[in-house]
Amino acid sequence: MATDEVGSMQMNGRGARRTRAVILETALRIASLEGIEGLTIGELAKAVGMSKSGLFAHFRGKDNLQLSVLQMAVDRFVDAVLRPSFRQPRGEPRLRAMLKNWVEHLNDQSRLPGGSVLISASIELDDRPGVLRDFVQKAQKDLIRNIEKAARIAVEEGHFRDDLDAELFAWSTYSFVLGYHHFKRMLEDPKAESHVRRSFKGILEMARAKECAARQDGMKAKKNGFSKTAVKKASAKKVGG
Amino acid sequence: MATDEVGSMQMNGRGARRTRAVILETALRIASLEGIEGLTIGELAKAVGMSKSGLFAHFRGKDNLQLSVLQMAVDRFVDAVLRPSFRQPRGEPRLRAMLKNWVEHLNDQSRLPGGSVLISASIELDDRPGVLRDFVQKAQKDLIRNIEKAARIAVEEGHFRDDLDAELFAWSTYSFVLGYHHFKRMLEDPKAESHVRRSFKGILEMARAKECAARQDGMKAKKNGFSKTAVKKASAKKVGG
DNA sequence: TTTATAATAGCACGATCGTTCGTTCTATTA
DNA sequence: TAATAGAACGAACGATCGTGCTATTATAAA
């Protein structure tokens, strides 16, 4: 496949770090397509243009390679989704930014041609105890706690109702993300993005409402995200907008 | 490592079908744990107590074995979730039965020790074109269309509001199922089942409401599934009620 | 009891897996 | 210029993968 990414040129000193970065970059792309367990040293070496053994020397074993790839996936996620959102005002704006960045991150075909490595790793590893599973589990728990915290801040700020169950809010949010990933990739549903945006809109309204989502917003009930007539508007409007 | 499921006893004629059934039973269990791609003929043969080649002869190739396993998973799902629900009255009761059966089916550890084969297969196969992917995709689309149809019937029967977007309803439902699967298995969240039941309750109320879910039901807003104070009641009440 | 057939076992194949080893090449340092 | 350390290579290891071929066994039909 794509040979000569490193080529035959020799590297030394700081060049080793560069090589490692190139390897991980390619590894992340392959893991996105084949899964973290489907990532193979031979295939990776071929894709990166070096020998198996030369590549292997950069990591002390396959576990280490996989762990490095997962760590890179987490870093990418934090950089693309979480960090930018923390530059937004506390509360609902920050939460909306997170959701917006999240969808856009999942849409980034150039970096994740085969979908999120962390989501697929979750399913591959959920029955395989070990370092990898622990890592992914911790990463996901941290993420969910981030959503929860953002929701709680939105309550503090008065954006959300004060009896909001932040845990359930985070749970629903993450479920919708999984749904988006699944409907888009496996089911190839062209409406997937519209659906996830409308779902986000729905739980945001629900969280905002003191009594009734539709009324609080001055909207009619049929616009609360579950009606057919709201489709046109919803698909045009961005979640984070 | 459970040897001697077939043992050394020889089988004949109709016994062959029986052997095939035993093989598939074991294969389904392994595929639940290791994934449909992680299912290996050698491991399966050992688990079932026969030789690789002897087992192999029952299927003309690994594709065929995998396909048979997936077909069995679909049949099981239909038997456990869909078929019983069609014995319920049209509309919302039938829909509630589907959701209830679905959760209970996912909880069936004896049959699915490693979670749903179809869900994990979705992620394994979403980038691997071929017969297997086509099969899983079709199975899932059929299922989702079943939910949609049940929702539309509930509209016809007057249980749900007439402007309900059945597609989005089915989308949300399936997303919550994925969320449940994920939170329960990977994140080991003890509240996963409570969350999925409350989420189902929420979208059912949303779908039922003509104007505002909380009002229509004569309930206060803080009981619409997103408030902390509703937790105790919700966890005690079953989805299918 | 003999015969035909279906079911299983035994064995070996080519490929690929992760991993190890010794070697070569290069750049830096003494 | 000589010595050293780092990076990559090629070859090979034992295992296991899916898959054929052939022989053996057990059952069903004669």
Short mmCIF file of C-alpha atoms (C1' of nucleotides) in Angstrom, two decimals, chain B residues 10 12 39-41 52-53 56 61-62, chain D residues 16-21 25-28:
data_model
loop_
_atom_site.label_atom_id
_atom_site.label_comp_id
_atom_site.label_asym_id
_atom_site.label_seq_id
_atom_site.Cartn_x
_atom_site.Cartn_y
_atom_site.Cartn_z
CA GLN B 10 -20.65 -40.91 16.67
CA ASN B 12 -25.69 -40.34 12.05
CA LEU B 39 -14.37 -16.88 16.30
CA THR B 40 -11.81 -19.45 15.26
CA ILE B 41 -12.35 -22.92 13.89
CA LYS B 52 -10.92 -29.05 13.11
CA SER B 53 -11.49 -30.89 9.87
CA PHE B 56 -15.07 -27.82 9.10
CA GLY B 61 -15.90 -22.40 4.70
CA LYS B 62 -15.53 -19.95 7.51
"C1'" DT D 16 -1.98 -20.60 14.83
"C1'" DC D 17 -4.91 -19.34 11.09
"C1'" DG D 18 -8.25 -21.39 7.22
"C1'" DT D 19 -8.40 -25.06 4.14
"C1'" DG D 20 -7.83 -28.99 1.46
"C1'" DC D 21 -6.92 -34.40 0.82
"C1'" DT D 25 -15.23 -45.28 11.22
"C1'" DA D 26 -20.23 -45.64 12.10
"C1'" DT D 27 -24.71 -45.90 10.50
"C1'" DA D 28 -28.50 -47.07 6.92
#
